[in-house]
Short mmCIF file of C-alpha atoms in Angstrom, two decimals:
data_model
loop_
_atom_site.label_atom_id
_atom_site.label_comp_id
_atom_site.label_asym_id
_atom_site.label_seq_id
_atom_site.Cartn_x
_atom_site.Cartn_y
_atom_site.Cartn_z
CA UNK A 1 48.90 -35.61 32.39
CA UNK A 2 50.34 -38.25 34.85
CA UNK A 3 52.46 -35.75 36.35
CA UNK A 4 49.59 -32.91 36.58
CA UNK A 5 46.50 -35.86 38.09
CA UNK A 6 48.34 -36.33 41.00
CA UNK A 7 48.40 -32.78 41.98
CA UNK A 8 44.74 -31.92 41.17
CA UNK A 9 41.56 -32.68 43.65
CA UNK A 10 39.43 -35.67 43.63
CA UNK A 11 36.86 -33.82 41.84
CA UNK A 12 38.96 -32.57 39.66
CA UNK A 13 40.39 -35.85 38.98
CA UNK A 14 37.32 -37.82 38.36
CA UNK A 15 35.88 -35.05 36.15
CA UNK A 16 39.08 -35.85 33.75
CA UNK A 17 39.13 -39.14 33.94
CA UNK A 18 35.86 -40.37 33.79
CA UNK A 19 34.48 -38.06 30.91
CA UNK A 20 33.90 -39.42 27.77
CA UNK A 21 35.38 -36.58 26.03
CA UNK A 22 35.91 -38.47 22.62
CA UNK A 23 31.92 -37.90 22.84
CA UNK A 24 32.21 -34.12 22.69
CA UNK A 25 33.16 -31.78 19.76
CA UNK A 26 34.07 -27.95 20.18
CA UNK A 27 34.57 -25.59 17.66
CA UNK A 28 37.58 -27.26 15.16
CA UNK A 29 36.22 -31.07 15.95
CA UNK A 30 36.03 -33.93 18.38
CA UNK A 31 37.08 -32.54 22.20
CA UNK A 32 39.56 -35.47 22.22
CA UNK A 33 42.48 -33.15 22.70
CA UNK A 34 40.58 -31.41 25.71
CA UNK A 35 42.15 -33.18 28.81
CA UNK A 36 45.88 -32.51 27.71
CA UNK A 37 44.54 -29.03 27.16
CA UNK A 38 42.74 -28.78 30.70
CA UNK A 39 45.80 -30.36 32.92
CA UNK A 40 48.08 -27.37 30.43
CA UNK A 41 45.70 -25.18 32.88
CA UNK A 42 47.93 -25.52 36.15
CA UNK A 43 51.14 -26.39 34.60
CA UNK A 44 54.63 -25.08 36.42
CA UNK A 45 55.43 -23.40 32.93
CA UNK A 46 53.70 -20.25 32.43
CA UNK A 47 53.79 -20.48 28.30
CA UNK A 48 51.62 -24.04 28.93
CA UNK A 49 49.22 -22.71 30.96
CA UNK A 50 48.21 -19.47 28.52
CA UNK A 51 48.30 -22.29 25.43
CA UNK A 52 45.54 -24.15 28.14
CA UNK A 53 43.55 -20.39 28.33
CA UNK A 54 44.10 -20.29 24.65
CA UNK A 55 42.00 -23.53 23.93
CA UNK A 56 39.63 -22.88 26.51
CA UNK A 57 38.73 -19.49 24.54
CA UNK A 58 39.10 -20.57 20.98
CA UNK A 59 38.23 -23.69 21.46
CA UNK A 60 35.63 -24.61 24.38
CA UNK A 61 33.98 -21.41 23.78
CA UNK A 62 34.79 -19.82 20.60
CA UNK A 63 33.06 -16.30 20.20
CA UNK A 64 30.28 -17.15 22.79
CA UNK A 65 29.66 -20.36 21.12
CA UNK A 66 28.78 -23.22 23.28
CA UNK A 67 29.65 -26.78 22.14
CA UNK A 68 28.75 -30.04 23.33
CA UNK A 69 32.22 -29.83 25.45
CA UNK A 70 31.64 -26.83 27.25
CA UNK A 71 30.04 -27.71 29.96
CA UNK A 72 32.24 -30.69 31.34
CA UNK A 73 34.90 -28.58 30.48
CA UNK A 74 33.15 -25.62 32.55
CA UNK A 75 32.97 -27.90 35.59
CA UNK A 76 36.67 -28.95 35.66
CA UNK A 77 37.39 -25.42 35.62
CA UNK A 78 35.49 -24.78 38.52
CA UNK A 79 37.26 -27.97 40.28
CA UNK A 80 40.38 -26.19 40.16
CA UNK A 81 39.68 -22.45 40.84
CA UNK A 82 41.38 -23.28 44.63
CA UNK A 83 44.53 -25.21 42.91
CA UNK A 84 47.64 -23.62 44.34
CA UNK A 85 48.74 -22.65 40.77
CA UNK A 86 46.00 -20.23 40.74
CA UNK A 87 47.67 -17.51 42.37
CA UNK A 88 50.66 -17.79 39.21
CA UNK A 89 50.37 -14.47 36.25
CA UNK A 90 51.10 -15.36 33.20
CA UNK A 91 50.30 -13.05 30.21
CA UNK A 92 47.96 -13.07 26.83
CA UNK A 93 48.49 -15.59 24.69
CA UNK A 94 46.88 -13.49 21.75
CA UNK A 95 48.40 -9.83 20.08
CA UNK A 96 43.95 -8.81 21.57
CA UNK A 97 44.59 -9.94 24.57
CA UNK A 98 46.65 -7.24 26.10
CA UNK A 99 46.63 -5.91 29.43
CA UNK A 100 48.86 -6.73 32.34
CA UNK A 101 49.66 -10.04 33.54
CA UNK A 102 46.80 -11.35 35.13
CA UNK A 103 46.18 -14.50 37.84
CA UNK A 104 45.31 -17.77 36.81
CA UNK A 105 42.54 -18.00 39.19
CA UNK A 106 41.00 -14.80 38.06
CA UNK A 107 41.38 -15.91 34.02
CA UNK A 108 39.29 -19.27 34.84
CA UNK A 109 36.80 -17.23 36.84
CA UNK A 110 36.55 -14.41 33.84
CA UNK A 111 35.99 -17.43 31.42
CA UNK A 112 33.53 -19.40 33.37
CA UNK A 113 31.43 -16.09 33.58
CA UNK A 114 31.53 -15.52 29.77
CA UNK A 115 30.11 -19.67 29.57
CA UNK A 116 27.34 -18.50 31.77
CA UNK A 117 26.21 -15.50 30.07
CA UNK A 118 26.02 -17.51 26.76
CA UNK A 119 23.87 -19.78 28.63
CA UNK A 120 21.65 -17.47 29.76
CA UNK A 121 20.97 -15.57 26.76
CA UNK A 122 17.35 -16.40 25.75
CA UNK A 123 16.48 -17.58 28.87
CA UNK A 124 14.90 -14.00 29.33
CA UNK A 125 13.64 -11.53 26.54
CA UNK A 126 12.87 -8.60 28.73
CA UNK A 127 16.60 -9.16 30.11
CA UNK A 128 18.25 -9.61 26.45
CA UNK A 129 16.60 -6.00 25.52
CA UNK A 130 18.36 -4.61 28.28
CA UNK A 131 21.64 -5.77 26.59
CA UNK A 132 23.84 -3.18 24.97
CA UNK A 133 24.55 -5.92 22.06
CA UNK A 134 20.87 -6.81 21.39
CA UNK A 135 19.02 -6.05 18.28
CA UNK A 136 15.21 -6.49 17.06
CA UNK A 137 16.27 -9.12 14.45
CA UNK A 138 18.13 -11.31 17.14
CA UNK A 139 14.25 -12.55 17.99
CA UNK A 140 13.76 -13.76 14.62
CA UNK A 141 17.08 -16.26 15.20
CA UNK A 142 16.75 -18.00 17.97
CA UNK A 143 14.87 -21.39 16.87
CA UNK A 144 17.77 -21.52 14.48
CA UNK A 145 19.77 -24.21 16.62
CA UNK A 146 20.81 -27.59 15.68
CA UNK A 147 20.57 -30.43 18.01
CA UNK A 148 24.03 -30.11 19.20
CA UNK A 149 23.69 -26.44 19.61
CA UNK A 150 20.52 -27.10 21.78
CA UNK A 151 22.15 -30.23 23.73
CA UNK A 152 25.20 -28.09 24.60
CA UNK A 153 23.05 -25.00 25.98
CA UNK A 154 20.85 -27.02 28.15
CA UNK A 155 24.11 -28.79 29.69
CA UNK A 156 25.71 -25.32 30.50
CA UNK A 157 22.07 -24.26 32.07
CA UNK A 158 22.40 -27.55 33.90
CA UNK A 159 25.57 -27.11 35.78
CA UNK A 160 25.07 -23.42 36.54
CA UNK A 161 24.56 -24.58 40.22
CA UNK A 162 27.75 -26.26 40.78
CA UNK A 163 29.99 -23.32 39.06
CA UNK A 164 28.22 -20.71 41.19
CA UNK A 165 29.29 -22.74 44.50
CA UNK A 166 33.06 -22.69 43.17
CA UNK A 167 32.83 -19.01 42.02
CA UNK A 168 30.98 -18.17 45.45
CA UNK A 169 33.84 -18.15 48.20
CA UNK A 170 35.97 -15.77 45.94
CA UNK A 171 33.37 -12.73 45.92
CA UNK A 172 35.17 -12.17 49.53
CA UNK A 173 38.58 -12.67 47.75
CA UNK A 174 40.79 -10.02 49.62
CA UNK A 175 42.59 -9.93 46.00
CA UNK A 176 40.78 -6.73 44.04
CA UNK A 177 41.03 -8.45 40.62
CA UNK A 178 39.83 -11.44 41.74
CA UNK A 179 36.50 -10.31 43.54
CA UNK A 180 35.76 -8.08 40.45
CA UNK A 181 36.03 -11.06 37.91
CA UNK A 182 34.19 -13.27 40.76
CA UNK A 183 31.37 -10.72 40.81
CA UNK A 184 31.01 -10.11 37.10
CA UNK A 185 30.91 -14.65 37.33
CA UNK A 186 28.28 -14.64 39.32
CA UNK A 187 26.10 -11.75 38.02
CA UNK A 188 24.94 -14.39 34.82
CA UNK A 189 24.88 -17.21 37.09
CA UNK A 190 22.62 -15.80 39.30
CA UNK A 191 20.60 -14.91 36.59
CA UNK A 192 19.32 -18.64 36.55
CA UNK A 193 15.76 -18.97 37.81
CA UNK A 194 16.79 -21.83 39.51
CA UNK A 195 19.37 -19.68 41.82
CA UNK A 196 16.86 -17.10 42.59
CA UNK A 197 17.05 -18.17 46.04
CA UNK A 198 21.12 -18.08 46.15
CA UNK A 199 21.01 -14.39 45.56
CA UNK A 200 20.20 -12.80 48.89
CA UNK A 201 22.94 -14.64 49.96
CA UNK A 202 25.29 -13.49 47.68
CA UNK A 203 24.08 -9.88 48.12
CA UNK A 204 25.12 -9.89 51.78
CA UNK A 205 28.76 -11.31 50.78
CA UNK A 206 29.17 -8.02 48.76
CA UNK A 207 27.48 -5.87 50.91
CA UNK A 208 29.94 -6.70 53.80
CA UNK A 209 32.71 -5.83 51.08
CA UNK A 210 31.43 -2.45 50.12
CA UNK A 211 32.40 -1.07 53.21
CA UNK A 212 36.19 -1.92 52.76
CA UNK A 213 36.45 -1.25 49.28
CA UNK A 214 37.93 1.68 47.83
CA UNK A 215 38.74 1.36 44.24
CA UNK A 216 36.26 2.41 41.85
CA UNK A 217 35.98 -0.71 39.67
CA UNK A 218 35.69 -2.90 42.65
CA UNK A 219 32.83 -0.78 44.28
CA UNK A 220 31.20 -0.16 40.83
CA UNK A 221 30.88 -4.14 39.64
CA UNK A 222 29.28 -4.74 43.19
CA UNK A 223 26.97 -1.83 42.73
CA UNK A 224 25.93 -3.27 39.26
CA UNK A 225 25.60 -6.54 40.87
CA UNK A 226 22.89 -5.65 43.20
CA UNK A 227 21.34 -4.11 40.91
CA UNK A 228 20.81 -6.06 38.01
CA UNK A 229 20.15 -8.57 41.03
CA UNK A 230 16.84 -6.70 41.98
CA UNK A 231 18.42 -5.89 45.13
CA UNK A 232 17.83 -2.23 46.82
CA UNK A 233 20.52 -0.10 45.93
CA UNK A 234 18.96 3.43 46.58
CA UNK A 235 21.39 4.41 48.97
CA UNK A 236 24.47 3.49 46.41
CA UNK A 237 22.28 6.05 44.10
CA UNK A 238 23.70 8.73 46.53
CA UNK A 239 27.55 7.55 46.40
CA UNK A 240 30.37 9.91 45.90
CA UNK A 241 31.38 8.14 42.85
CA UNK A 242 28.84 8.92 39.64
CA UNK A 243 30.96 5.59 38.18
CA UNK A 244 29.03 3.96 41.14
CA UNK A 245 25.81 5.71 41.05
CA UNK A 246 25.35 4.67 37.32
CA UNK A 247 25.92 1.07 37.57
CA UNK A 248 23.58 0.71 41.02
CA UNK A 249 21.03 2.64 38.25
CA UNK A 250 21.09 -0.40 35.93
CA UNK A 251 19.57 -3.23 36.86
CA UNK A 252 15.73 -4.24 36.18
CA UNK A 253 14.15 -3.01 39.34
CA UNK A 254 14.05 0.14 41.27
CA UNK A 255 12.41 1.27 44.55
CA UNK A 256 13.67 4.64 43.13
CA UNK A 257 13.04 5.04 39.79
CA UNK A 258 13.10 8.42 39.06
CA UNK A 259 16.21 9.44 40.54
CA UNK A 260 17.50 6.16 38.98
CA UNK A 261 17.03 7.21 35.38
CA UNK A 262 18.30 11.21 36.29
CA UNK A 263 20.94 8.70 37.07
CA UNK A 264 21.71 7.53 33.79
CA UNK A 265 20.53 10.62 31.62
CA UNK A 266 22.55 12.95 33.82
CA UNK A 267 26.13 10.12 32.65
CA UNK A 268 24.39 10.44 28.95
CA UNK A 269 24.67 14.16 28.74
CA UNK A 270 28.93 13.93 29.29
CA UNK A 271 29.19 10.78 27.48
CA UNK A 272 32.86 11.33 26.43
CA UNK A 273 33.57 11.15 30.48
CA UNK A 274 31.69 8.35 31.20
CA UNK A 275 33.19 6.14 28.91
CA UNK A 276 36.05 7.05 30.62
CA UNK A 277 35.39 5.37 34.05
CA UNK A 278 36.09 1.85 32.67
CA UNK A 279 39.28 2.05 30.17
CA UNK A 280 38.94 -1.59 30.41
CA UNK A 281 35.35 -2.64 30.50
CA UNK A 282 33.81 -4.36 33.26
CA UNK A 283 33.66 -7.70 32.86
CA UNK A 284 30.48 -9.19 31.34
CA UNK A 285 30.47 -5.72 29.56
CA UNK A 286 32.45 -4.49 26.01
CA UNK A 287 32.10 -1.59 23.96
CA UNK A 288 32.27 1.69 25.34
CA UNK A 289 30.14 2.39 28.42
CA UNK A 290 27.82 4.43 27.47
CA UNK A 291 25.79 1.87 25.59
CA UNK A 292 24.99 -0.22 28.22
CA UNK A 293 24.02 3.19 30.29
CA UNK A 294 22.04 4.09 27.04
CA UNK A 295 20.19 0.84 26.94
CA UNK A 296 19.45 0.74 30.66
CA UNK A 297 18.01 4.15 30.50
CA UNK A 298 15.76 2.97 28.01
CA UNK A 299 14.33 -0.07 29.74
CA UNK A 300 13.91 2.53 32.82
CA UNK A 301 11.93 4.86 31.06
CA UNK A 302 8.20 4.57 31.09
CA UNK A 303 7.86 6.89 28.17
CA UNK A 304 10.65 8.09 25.33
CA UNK A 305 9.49 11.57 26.10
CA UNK A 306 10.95 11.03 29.65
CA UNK A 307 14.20 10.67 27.93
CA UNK A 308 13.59 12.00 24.25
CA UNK A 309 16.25 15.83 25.22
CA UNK A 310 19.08 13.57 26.39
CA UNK A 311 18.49 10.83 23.15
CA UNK A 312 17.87 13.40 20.57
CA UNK A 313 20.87 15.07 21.33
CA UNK A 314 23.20 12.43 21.23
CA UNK A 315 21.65 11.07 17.84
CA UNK A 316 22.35 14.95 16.95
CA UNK A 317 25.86 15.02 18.24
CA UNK A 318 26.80 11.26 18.14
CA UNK A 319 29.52 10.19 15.33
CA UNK A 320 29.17 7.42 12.33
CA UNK A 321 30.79 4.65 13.95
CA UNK A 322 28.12 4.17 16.88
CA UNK A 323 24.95 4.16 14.77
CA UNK A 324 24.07 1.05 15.76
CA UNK A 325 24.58 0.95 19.33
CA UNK A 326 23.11 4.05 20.16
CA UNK A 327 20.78 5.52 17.42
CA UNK A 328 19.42 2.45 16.39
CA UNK A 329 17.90 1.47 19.73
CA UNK A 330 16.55 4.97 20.40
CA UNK A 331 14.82 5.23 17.26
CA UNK A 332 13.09 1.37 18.55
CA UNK A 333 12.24 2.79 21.32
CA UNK A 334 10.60 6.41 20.59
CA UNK A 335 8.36 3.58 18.43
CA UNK A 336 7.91 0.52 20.56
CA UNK A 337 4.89 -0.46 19.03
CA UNK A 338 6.15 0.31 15.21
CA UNK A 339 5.31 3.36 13.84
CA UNK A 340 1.32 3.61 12.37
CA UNK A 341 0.36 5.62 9.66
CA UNK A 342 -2.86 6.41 11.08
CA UNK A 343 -0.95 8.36 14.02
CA UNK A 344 0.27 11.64 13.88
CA UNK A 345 3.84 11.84 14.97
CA UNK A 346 4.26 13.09 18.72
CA UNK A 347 6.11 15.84 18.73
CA UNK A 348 9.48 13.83 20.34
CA UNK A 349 9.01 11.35 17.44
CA UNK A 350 9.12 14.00 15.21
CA UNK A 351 12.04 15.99 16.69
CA UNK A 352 13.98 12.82 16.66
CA UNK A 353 13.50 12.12 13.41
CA UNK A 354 14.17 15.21 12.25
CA UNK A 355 17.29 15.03 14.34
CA UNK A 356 17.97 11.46 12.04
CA UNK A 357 17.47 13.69 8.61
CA UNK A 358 19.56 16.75 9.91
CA UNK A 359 22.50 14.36 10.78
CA UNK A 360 22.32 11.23 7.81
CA UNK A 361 24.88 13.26 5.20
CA UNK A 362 27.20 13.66 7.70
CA UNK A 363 26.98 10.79 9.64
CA UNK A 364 24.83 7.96 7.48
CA UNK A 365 22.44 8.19 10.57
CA UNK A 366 19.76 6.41 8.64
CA UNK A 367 21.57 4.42 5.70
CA UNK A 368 23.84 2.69 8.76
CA UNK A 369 19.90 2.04 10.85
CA UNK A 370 18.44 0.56 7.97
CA UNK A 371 17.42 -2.52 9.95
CA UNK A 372 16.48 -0.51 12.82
CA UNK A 373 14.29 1.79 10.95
CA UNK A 374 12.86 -1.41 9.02
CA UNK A 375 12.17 -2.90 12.33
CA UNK A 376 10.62 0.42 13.86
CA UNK A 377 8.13 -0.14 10.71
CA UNK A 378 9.63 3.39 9.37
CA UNK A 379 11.34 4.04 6.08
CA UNK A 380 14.70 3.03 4.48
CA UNK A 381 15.66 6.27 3.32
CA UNK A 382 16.29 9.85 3.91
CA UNK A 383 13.76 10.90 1.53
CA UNK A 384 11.26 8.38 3.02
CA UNK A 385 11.57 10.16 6.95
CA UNK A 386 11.46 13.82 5.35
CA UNK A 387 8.64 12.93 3.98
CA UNK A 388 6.66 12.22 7.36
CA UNK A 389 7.72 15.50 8.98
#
């Protein structure tokens, strides 16, 4: 650590040494060991620094966890996002975390966006629907926080201002990686209330990059940037690239709606192809693609019957290991309101659900939505859905 201090900012340096970080836990116990672990971060020797990555992701933030030592962890990482070392590759430290080497500088930006969407999730229900990952019985959990748990997500909500003005001067990084990771940073970030106002900002910073940028991932995280930013993307609904037509189709607000969700039901129809735009998700995305195009289509729509032909057929065509990421949130929403006995069946409710029975022996359709269907107010059971058609 002596060695490492004198090489590190003044921020950087004060953050270290003037943190009680004895205080803090993470996920195995008292953060004690955190400050050997952060100065590993911009060590000369490559196998140090990925044993520094390792801690922050098991550690600091273990599955999307926050802990008490997250966020003064958080801002130390932001300290040293400019640190000369930053430009050094290094590989995984883990068998899952393949992939080519990768820069220092854009591992510490990747992680600091994964501690911001963590803190941002609950912040907004309409936005948490929207996610690819969310479920009805997520709503039911989230008083379920200890003291700790709550102390540790109102710290990272806290200090979302001061990572954003770190992560900020690299969304004009000249280094491809580097921007994307900065962008997919700063898309939670700016999802603060309190940064509203930083956003137009922001927006012009990748707007002035769009014009020099070429590769598809690059042009496609800014699209979905601006868009999940509110910002006008219309005329990126008209790009050569349908990669970059879908993601300026998935944010919350449109000026063009309807050609928005043709968008995102034309990608649904060839869904096989669209998940193959993004071999490597974009970050603040996993899973295939085509459930976050799914879910955004299905926040878009201001009816299911505006997308009920492109849902029922992949619930007709779709295989057993996606039930719950795709069926399950088209069955919630062709029944948004829970179904009611006292209603005849539309005729798209019905044709889905007969879509459901036609497909459950094959593909446990229902038995693997159990949940869904219980949360849709619908039956358990094969039997049970025949029965209402």
């Amino acid at each position: 650590m002596t060695r490492i201090l004198s090489r590190l900012s003044g921020r950087a340096q004060e953050l270290l040494l003037e943190t009680d970080w004895a205080s803090y836990r993470h996920a195995y116990g008292t953060a004690e060991d955190i400050p050997a672990a952060l100065c590993s971060l911009v060590d000369e020797d490559a196998e140090v620094r990925s044993d520094g990555l390792a801690a922050l992701g098991m550690g600091v933030l273990h599955q999307g966890s926050l802990y008490t030592v997250t966020a003064p962890a958080a801002l130390f990482v932001a300290a040293i996002l400019d640190h000369p070392m930053g430009l050094a590759e290094h590989e995984g430290r883990f068998p899952w975390d393949d992939g080519p080497p990768r820069s220092l500088r854009a591992a510490l930006l990747r992680w600091l966006g994964q501690v911001a969407e963590s803190a941002a999730y609950g912040e907004d229900p309409a936005r948490d629907r929207a996610s690819w990952e969310w479920e009805p019985w997520h709503e039911d959990r989230r008083g379920e926080r200890d003291p700790d748990e709550l102390a540790a997500l109102r710290a990272c909500r806290d200090i979302r201002p001061a990572v954003y003005d770190a992560v900020e001067p690299f969304l004009s990084s000249p280094d491809p990686h580097v921007c994307e990771v900065a962008v997919g940073a700063a898309i939670p970030l700016l999802a603060a209330p309190d940064l509203a106002d930083r956003i137009p900002r922001a927006a012009t910073l990748l707007r002035d990059r769009l014009g020099t940028m070429t590769g598809r991932r690059e042009r496609a995280s800014v699209a979905r940037a601006l868009s999940l930013w509110g910002t006008d993307t219309s005329d990126l609904l008209a790009a050569s690239d349908p990669a970059v037509r879908v993601c300026a189709a998935l944010g919350p607000v449109r000026v063009d709606r309807p050609r928005a969700l043709a968008v995102l039901l034309d990608a649904l129809r060839d869904p096989r192809t669209t998940d193959g735009w993004f071999p490597e998700p974009l970050c603040g995305l996993d899973g295939w693609f085509r459930f976050t195009v799914l879910r955004s289509a299905l926040d878009l729509a201001v009816s299911f019957e505006e997308v009920a032909p492109v849902a029922i057929d992949m619930v007709a065509t779709g295989c057993r290991s996606v039930v719950d990421f795709e069926r399950g949130a088209i069955l919630y929403r062709a029944f948004p309101g829970g179904y009611d006995p006292a209603h005849a069946l539309t005729s798209a409710q019905g044709a889905l659900l007969r879509a459901f029975v036609d497909t459950d022996e094959a593909t446990g359709s229902i038995g693997g939505n159990w949940l869904w269907f219980r949360a849709a107010g619908l039956p358990e059971n094969r039997e049970g859905i025949a029965a209402l058609l």
